[in-house]
Short mmCIF file of N, CA and C in Angstrom, two decimals:
data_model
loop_
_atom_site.label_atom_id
_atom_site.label_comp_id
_atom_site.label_asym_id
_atom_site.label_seq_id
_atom_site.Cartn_x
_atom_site.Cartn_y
_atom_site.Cartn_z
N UNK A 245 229.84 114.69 -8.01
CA UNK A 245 230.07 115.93 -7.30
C UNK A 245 230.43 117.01 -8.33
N UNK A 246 229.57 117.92 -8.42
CA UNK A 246 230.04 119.23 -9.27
C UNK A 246 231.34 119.99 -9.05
N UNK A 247 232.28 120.53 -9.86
CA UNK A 247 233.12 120.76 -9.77
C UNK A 247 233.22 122.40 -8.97
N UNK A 248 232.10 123.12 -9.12
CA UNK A 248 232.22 124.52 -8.40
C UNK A 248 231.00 124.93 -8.61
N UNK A 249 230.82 125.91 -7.93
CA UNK A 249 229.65 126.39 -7.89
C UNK A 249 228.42 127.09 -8.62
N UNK A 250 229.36 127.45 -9.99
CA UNK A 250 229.14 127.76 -11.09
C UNK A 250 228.17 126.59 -11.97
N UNK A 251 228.86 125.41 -12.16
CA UNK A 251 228.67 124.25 -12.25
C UNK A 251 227.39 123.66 -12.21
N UNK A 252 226.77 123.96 -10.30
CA UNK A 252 225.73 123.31 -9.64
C UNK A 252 224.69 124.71 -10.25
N UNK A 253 225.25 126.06 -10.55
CA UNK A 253 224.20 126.92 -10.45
C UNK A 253 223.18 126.47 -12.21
N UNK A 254 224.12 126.48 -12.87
CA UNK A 254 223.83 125.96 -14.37
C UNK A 254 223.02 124.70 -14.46
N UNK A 255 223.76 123.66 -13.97
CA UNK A 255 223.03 122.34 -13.26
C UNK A 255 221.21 123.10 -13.11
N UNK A 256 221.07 124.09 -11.65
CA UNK A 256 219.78 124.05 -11.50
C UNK A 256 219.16 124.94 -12.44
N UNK A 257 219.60 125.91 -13.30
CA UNK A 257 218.77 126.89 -14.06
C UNK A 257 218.53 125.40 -15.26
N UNK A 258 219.09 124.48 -15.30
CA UNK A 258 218.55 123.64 -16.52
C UNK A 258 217.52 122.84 -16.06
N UNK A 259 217.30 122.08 -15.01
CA UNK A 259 216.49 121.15 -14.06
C UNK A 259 215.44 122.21 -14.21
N UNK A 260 215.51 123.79 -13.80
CA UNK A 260 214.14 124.49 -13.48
C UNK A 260 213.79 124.59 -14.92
N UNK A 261 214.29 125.12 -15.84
CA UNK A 261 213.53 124.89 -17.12
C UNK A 261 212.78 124.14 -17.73
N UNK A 262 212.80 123.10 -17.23
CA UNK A 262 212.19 122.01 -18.24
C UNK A 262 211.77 121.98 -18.95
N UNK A 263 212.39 121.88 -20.01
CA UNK A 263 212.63 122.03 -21.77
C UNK A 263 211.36 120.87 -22.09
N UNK A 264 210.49 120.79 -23.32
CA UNK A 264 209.23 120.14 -23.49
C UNK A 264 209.67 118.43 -23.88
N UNK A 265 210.67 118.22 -24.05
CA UNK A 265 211.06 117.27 -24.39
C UNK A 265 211.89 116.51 -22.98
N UNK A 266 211.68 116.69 -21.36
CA UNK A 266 211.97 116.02 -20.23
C UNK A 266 210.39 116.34 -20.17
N UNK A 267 210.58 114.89 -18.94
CA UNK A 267 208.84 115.08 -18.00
C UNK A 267 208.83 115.42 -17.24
N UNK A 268 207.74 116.16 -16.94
CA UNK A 268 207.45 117.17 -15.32
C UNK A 268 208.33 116.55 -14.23
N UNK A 269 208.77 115.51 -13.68
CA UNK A 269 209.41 115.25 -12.76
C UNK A 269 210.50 115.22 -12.52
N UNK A 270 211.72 115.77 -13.87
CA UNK A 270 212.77 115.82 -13.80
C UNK A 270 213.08 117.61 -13.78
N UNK A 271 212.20 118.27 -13.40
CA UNK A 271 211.73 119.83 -13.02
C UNK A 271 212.73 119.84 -10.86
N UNK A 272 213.25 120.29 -10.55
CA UNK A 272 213.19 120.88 -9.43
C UNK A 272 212.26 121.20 -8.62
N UNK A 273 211.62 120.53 -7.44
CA UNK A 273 210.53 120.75 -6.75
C UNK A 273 209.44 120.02 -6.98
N UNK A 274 209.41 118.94 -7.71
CA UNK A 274 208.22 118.43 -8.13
C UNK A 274 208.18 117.03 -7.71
N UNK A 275 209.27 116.85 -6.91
CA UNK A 275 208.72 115.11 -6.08
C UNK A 275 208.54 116.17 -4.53
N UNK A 276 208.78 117.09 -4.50
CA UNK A 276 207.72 117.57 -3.12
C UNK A 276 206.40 118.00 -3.43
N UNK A 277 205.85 118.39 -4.21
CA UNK A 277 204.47 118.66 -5.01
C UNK A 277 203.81 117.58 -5.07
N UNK A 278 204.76 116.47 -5.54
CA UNK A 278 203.81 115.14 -5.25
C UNK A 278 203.58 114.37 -4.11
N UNK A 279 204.59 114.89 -3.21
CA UNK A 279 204.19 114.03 -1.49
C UNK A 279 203.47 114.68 -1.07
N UNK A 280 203.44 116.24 -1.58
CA UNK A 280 202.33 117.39 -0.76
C UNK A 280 200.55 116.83 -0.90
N UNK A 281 200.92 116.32 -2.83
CA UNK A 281 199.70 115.97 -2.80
C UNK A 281 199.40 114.72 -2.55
N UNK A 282 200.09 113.85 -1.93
CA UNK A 282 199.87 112.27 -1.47
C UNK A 282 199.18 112.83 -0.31
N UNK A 283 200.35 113.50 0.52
CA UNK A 283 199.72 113.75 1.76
C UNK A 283 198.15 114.61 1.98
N UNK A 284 197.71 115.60 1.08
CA UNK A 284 196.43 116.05 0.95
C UNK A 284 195.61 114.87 1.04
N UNK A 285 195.56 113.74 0.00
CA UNK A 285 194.63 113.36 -0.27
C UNK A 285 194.55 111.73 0.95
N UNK A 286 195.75 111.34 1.53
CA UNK A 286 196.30 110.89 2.63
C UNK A 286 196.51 111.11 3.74
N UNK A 287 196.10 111.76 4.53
CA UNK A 287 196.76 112.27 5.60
C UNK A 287 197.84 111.64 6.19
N UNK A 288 197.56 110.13 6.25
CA UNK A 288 198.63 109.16 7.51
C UNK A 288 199.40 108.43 6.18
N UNK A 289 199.92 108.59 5.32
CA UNK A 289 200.60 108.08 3.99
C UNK A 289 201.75 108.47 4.47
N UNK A 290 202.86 107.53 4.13
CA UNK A 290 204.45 107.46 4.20
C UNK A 290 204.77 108.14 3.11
N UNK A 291 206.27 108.77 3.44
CA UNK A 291 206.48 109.92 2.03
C UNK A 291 206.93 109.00 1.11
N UNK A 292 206.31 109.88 -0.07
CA UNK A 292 206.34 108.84 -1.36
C UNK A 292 207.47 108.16 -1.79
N UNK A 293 208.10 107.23 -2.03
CA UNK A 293 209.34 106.84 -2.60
C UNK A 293 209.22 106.46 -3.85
N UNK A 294 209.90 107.29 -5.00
CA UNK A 294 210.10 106.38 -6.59
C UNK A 294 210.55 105.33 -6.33
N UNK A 295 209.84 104.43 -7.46
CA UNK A 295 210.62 103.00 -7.61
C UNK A 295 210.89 103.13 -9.10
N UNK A 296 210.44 103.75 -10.23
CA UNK A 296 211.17 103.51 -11.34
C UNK A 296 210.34 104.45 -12.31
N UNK A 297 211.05 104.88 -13.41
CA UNK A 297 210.65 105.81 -14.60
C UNK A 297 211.00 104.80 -15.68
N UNK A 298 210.22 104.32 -16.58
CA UNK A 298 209.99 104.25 -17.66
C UNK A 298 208.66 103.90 -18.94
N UNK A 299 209.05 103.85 -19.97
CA UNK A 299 208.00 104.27 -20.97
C UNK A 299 207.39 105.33 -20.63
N UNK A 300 208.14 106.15 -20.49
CA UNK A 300 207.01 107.44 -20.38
C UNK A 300 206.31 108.23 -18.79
N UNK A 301 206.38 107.10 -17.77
CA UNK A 301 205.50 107.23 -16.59
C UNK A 301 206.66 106.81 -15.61
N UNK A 302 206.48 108.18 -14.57
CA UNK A 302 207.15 107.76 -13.06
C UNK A 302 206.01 106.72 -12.23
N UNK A 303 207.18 106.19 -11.86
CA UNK A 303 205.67 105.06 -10.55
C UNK A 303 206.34 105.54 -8.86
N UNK A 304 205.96 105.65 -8.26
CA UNK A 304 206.24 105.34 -6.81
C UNK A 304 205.06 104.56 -5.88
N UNK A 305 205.77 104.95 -4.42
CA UNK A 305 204.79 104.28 -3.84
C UNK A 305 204.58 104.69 -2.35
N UNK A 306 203.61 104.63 -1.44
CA UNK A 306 203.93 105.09 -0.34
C UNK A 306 202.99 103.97 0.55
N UNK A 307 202.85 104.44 2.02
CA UNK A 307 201.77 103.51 2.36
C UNK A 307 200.58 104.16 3.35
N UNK A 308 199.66 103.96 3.85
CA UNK A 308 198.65 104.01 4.68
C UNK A 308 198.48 102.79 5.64
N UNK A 309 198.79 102.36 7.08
CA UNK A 309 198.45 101.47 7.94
C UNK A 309 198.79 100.22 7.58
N UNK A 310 199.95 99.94 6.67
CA UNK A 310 200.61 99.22 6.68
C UNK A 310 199.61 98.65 4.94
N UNK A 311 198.93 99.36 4.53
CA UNK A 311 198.45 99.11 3.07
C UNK A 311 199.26 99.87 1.92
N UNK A 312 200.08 98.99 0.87
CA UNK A 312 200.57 100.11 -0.12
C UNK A 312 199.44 100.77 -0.75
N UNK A 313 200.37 101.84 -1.16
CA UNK A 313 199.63 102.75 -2.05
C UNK A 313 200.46 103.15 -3.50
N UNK A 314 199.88 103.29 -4.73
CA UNK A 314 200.77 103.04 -5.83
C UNK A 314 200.65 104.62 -6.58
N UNK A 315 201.04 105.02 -7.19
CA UNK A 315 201.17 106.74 -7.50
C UNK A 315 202.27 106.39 -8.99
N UNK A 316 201.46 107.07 -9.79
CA UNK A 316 201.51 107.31 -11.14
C UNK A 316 201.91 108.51 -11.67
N UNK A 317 203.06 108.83 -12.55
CA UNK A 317 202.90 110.39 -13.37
C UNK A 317 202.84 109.91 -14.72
N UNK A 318 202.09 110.52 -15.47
CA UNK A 318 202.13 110.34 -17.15
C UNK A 318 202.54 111.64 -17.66
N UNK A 319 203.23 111.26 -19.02
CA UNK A 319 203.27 112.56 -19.57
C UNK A 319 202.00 113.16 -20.12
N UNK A 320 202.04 114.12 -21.08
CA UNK A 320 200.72 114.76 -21.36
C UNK A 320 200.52 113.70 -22.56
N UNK A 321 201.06 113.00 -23.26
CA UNK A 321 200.54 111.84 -24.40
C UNK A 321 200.09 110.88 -23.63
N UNK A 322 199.95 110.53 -22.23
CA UNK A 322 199.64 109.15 -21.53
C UNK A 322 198.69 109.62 -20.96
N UNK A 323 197.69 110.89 -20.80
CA UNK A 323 196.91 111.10 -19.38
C UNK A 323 195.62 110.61 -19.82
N UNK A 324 195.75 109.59 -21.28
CA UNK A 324 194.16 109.38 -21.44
C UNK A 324 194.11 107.94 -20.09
N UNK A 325 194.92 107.99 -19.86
CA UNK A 325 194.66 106.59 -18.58
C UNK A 325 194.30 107.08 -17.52
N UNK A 326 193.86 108.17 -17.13
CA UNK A 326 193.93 109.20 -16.60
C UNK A 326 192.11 108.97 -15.87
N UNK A 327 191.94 109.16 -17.37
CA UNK A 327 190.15 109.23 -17.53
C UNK A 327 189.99 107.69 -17.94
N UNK A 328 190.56 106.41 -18.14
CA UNK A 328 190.13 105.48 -18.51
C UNK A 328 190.24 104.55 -17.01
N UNK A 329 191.07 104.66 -16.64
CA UNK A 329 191.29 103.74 -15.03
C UNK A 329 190.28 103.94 -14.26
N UNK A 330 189.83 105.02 -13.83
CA UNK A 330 188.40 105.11 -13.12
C UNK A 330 187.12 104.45 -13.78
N UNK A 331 186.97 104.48 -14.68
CA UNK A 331 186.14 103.79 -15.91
C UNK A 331 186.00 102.87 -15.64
N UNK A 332 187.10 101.92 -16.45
CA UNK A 332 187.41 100.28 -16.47
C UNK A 332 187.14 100.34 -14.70
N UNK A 333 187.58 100.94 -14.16
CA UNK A 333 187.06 100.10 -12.50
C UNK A 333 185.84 99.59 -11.90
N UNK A 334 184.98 100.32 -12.82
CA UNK A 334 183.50 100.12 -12.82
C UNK A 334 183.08 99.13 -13.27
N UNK A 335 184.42 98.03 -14.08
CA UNK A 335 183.67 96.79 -15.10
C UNK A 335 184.24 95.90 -14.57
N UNK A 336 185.11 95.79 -13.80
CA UNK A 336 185.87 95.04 -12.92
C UNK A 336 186.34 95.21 -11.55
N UNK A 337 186.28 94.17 -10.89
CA UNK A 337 187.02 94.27 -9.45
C UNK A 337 188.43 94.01 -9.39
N UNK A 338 189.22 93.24 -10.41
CA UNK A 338 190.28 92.97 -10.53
C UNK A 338 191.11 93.69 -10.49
N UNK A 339 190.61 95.47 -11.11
CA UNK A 339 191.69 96.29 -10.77
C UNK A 339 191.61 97.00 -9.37
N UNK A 340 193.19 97.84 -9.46
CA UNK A 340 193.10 98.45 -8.20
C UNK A 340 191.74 99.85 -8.17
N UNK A 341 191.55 99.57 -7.03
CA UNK A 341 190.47 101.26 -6.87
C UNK A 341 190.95 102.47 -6.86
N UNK A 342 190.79 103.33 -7.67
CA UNK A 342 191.09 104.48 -7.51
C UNK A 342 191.17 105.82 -6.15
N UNK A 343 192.53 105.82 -5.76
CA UNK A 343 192.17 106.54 -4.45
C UNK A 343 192.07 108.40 -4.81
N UNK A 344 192.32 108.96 -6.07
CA UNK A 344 192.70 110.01 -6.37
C UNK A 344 193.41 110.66 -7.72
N UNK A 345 192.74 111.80 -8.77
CA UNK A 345 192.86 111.94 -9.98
C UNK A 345 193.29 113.31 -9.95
N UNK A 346 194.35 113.42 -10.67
CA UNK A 346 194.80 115.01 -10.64
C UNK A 346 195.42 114.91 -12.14
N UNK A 347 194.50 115.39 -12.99
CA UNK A 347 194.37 115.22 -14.49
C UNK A 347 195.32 116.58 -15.09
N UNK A 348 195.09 117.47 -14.08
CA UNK A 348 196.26 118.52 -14.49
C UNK A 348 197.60 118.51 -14.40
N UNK A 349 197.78 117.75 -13.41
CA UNK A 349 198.96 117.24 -13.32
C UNK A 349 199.75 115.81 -13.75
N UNK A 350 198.92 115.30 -14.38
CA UNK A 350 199.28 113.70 -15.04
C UNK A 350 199.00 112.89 -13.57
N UNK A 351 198.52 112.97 -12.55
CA UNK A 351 198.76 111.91 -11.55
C UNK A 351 198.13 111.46 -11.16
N UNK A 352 198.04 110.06 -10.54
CA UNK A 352 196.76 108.91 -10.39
C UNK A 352 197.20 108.29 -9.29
N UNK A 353 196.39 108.03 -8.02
CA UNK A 353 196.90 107.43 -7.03
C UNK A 353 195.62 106.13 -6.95
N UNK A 354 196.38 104.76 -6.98
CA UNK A 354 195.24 104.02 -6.56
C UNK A 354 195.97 103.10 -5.09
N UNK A 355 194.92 102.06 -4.88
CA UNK A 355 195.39 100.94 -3.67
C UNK A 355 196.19 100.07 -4.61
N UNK A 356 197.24 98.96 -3.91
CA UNK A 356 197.87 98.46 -4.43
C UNK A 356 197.32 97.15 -5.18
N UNK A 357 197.51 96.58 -6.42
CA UNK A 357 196.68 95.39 -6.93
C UNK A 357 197.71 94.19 -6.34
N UNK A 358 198.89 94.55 -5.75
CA UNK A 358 200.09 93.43 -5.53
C UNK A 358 201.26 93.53 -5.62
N UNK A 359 202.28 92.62 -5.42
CA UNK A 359 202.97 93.01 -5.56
C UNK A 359 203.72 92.39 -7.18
N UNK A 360 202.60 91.05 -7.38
CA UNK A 360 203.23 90.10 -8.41
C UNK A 360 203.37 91.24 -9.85
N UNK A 361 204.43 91.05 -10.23
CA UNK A 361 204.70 91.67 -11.71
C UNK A 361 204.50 90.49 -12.69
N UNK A 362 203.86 90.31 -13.35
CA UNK A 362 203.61 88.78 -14.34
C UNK A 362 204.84 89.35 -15.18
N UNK A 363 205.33 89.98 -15.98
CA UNK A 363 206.35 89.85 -16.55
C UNK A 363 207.76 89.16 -16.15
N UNK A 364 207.43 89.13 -14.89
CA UNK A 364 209.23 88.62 -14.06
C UNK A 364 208.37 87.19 -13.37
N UNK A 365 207.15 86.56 -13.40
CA UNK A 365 206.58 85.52 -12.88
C UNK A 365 206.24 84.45 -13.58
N UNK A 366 206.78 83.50 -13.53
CA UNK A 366 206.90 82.38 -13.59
C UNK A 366 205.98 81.18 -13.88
N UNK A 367 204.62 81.60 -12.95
CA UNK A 367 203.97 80.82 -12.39
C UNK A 367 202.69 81.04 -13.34
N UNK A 368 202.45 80.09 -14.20
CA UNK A 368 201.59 79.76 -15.64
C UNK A 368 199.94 80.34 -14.99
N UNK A 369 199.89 79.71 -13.47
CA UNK A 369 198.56 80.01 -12.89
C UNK A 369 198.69 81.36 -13.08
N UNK A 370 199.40 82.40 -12.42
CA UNK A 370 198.94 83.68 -12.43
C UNK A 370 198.90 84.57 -13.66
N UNK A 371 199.42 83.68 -14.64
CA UNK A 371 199.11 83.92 -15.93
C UNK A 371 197.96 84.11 -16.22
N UNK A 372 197.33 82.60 -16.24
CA UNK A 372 195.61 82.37 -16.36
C UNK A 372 194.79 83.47 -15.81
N UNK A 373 195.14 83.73 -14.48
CA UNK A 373 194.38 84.35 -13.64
C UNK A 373 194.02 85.71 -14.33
N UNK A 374 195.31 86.54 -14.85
CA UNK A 374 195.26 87.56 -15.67
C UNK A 374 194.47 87.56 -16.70
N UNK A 375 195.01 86.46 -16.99
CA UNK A 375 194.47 86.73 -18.95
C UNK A 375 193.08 86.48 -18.54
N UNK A 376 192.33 85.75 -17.78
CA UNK A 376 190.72 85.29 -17.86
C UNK A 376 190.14 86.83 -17.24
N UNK A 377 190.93 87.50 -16.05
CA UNK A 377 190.51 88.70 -15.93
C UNK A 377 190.43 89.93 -16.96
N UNK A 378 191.39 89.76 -17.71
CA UNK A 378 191.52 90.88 -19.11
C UNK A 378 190.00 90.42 -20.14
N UNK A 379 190.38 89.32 -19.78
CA UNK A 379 188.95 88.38 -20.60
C UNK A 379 187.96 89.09 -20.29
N UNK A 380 187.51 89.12 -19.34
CA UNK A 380 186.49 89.32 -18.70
C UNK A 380 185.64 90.97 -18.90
N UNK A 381 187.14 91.67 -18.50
CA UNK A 381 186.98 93.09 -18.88
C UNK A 381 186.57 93.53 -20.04
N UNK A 382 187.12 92.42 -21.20
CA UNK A 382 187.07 93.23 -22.89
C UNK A 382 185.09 92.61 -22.76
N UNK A 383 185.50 91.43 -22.12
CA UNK A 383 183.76 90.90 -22.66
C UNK A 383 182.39 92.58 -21.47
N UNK A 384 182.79 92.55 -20.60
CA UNK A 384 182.06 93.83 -19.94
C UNK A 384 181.76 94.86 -20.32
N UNK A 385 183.05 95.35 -21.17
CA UNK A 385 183.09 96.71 -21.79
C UNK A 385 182.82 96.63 -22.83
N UNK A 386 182.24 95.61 -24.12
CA UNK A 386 182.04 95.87 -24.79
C UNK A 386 180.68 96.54 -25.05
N UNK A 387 179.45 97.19 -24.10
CA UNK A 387 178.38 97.78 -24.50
C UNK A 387 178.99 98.96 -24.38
N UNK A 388 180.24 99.53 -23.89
CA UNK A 388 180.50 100.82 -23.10
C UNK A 388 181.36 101.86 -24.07
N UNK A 389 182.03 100.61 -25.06
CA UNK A 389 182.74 100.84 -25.94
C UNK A 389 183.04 102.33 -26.43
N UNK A 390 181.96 102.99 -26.55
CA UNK A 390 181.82 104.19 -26.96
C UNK A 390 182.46 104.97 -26.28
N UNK A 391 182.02 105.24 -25.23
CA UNK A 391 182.34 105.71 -23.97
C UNK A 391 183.80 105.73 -23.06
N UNK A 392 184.21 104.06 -23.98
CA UNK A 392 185.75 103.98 -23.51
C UNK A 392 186.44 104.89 -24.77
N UNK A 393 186.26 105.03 -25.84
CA UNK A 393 186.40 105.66 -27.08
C UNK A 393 186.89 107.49 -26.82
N UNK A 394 185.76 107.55 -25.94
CA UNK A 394 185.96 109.42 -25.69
C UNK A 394 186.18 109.11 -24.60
N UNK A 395 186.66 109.08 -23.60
CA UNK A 395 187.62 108.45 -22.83
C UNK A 395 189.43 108.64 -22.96
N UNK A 396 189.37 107.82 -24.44
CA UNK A 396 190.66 108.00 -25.29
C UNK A 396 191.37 106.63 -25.14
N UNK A 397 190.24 105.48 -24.98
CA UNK A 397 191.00 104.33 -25.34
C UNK A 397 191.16 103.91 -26.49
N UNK A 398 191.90 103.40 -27.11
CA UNK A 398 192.62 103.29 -28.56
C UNK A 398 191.64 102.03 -28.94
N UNK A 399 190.93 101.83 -30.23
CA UNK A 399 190.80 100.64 -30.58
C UNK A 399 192.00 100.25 -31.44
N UNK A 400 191.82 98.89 -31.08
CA UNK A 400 193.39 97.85 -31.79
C UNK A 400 192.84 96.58 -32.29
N UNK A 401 193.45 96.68 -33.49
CA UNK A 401 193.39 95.28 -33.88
C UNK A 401 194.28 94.12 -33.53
N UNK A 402 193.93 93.13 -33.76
CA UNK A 402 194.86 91.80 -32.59
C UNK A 402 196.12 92.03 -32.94
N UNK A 403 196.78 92.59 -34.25
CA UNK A 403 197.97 92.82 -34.52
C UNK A 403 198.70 94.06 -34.38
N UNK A 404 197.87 94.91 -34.28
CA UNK A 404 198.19 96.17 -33.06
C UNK A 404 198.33 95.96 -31.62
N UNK A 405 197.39 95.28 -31.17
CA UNK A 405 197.69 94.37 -29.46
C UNK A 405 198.95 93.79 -29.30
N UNK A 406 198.98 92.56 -30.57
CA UNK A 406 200.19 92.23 -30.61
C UNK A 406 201.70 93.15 -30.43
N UNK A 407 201.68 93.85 -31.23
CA UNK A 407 202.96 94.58 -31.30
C UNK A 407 203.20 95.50 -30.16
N UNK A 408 201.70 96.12 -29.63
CA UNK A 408 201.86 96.94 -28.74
C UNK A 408 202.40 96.02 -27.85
N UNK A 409 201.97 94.80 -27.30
CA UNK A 409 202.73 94.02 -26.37
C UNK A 409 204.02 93.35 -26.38
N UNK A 410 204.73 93.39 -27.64
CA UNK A 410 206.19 93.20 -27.91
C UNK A 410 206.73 94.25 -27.31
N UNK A 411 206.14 95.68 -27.19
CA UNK A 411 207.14 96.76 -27.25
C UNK A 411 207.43 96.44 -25.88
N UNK A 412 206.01 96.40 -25.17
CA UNK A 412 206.69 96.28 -23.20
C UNK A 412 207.46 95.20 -23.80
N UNK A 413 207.25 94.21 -23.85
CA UNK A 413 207.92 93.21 -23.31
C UNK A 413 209.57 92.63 -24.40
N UNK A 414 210.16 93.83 -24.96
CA UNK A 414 211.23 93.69 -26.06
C UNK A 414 212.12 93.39 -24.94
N UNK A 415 212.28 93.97 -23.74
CA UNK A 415 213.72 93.90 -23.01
C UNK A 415 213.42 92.65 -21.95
N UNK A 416 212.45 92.09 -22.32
CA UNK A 416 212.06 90.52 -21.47
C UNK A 416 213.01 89.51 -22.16
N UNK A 417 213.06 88.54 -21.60
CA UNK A 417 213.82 87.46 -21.90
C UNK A 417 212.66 85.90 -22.31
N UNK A 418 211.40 86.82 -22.23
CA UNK A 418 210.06 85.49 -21.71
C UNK A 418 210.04 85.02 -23.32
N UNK A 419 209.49 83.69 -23.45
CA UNK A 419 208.68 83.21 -24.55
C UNK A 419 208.04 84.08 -25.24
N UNK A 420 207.14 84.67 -24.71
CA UNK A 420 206.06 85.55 -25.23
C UNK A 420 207.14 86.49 -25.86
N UNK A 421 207.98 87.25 -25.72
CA UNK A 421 208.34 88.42 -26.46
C UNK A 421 209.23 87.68 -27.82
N UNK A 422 209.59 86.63 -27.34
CA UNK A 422 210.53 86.01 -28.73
C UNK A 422 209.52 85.56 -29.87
N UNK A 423 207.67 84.96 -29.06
CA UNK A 423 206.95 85.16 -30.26
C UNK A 423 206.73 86.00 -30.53
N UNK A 424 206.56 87.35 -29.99
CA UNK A 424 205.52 88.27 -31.10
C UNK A 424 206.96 88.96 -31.93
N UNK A 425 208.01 88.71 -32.10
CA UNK A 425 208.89 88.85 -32.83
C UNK A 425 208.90 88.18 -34.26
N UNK A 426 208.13 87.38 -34.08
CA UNK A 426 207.92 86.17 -35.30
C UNK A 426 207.00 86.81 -36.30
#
């Protein structure tokens, strides 16, 4: 609770600024901008609810007829996923479909792929299931390559993969993050 009114007024002249170093969503007015535009591109969509900010990207979620719906913000260094998620959807069914791209605004609305998070799961099968699907994707895309390139997908070498996948997974407790520490 702010102490006076002075307080809360300072509070909002800093929230409306948003200095280049916060992300668009910690701005004043901008989780109604994004239900405005759920609901545009939704009509019968539940108002959006955040479920979590980090690395860089707000996630929420809302629903349609009892189907989730998953909603993305990137900052302006993340929006090459922007132009690559619609892409890769074309080489696979495994991902979710794209319901909606608003590239000016960092935001991506697709259908839900699930609810399983493999990082917090357990279960070795849905491991497999992943990894043979990622499989699958790198083997598809490799004529497209180019194309994923200007796009703005990064090529990596296995030890760039590697590390990039320590970083998610540093605050895991799993096997996997204690190897790529090695």
């Amino acid at each position: 609770v702010l102490a006076s009114l002075e307080e809360r007024q300072l509070l909002e002249l800093h929230l409306r600024e948003t200095p280049a170093h916060r992300q668009s969503w910690q701005r004043i007015g901008w989780l109604a901008e994004a239900r405005n535009w759920v609901t545009a591109q939704l009509p019968s969509a539940t108002p959006l609810e955040i479920q979590n900010s980090w690395h860089g990207a707000l996630n929420a979620v809302s629903s349609v007829d009892g189907r989730k719906v998953y909603f993305k913000a990137l900052p302006n260094a993340l929006t090459r996923e922007l132009r690559l998620v619609p892409l890769l959807g074309k080489f696979s069914n495994a991902l979710p479909e794209v319901i909606a791209v608003n590239e000016a605004r960092g935001w991506v609305m697709t259908w839900s792929a699930g609810d399983t998070h493999l990082i917090r799961d357990g279960d070795v099968q849905h491991w497999k299931t992943a990894l043979r699907e990622l499989a699958s994707l790198q083997i598809a895309t490799l004529p497209a390559h180019d194309r994923l390139e200007q796009a703005g997908c990064q090529r990596l070498t296995p030890r760039d993969a590697l590390l990039e996948a320590w970083a998610i997974c540093e605050d895991s407790d799993s096997e996997f993050a204690a190897s790529a520490q090695r």
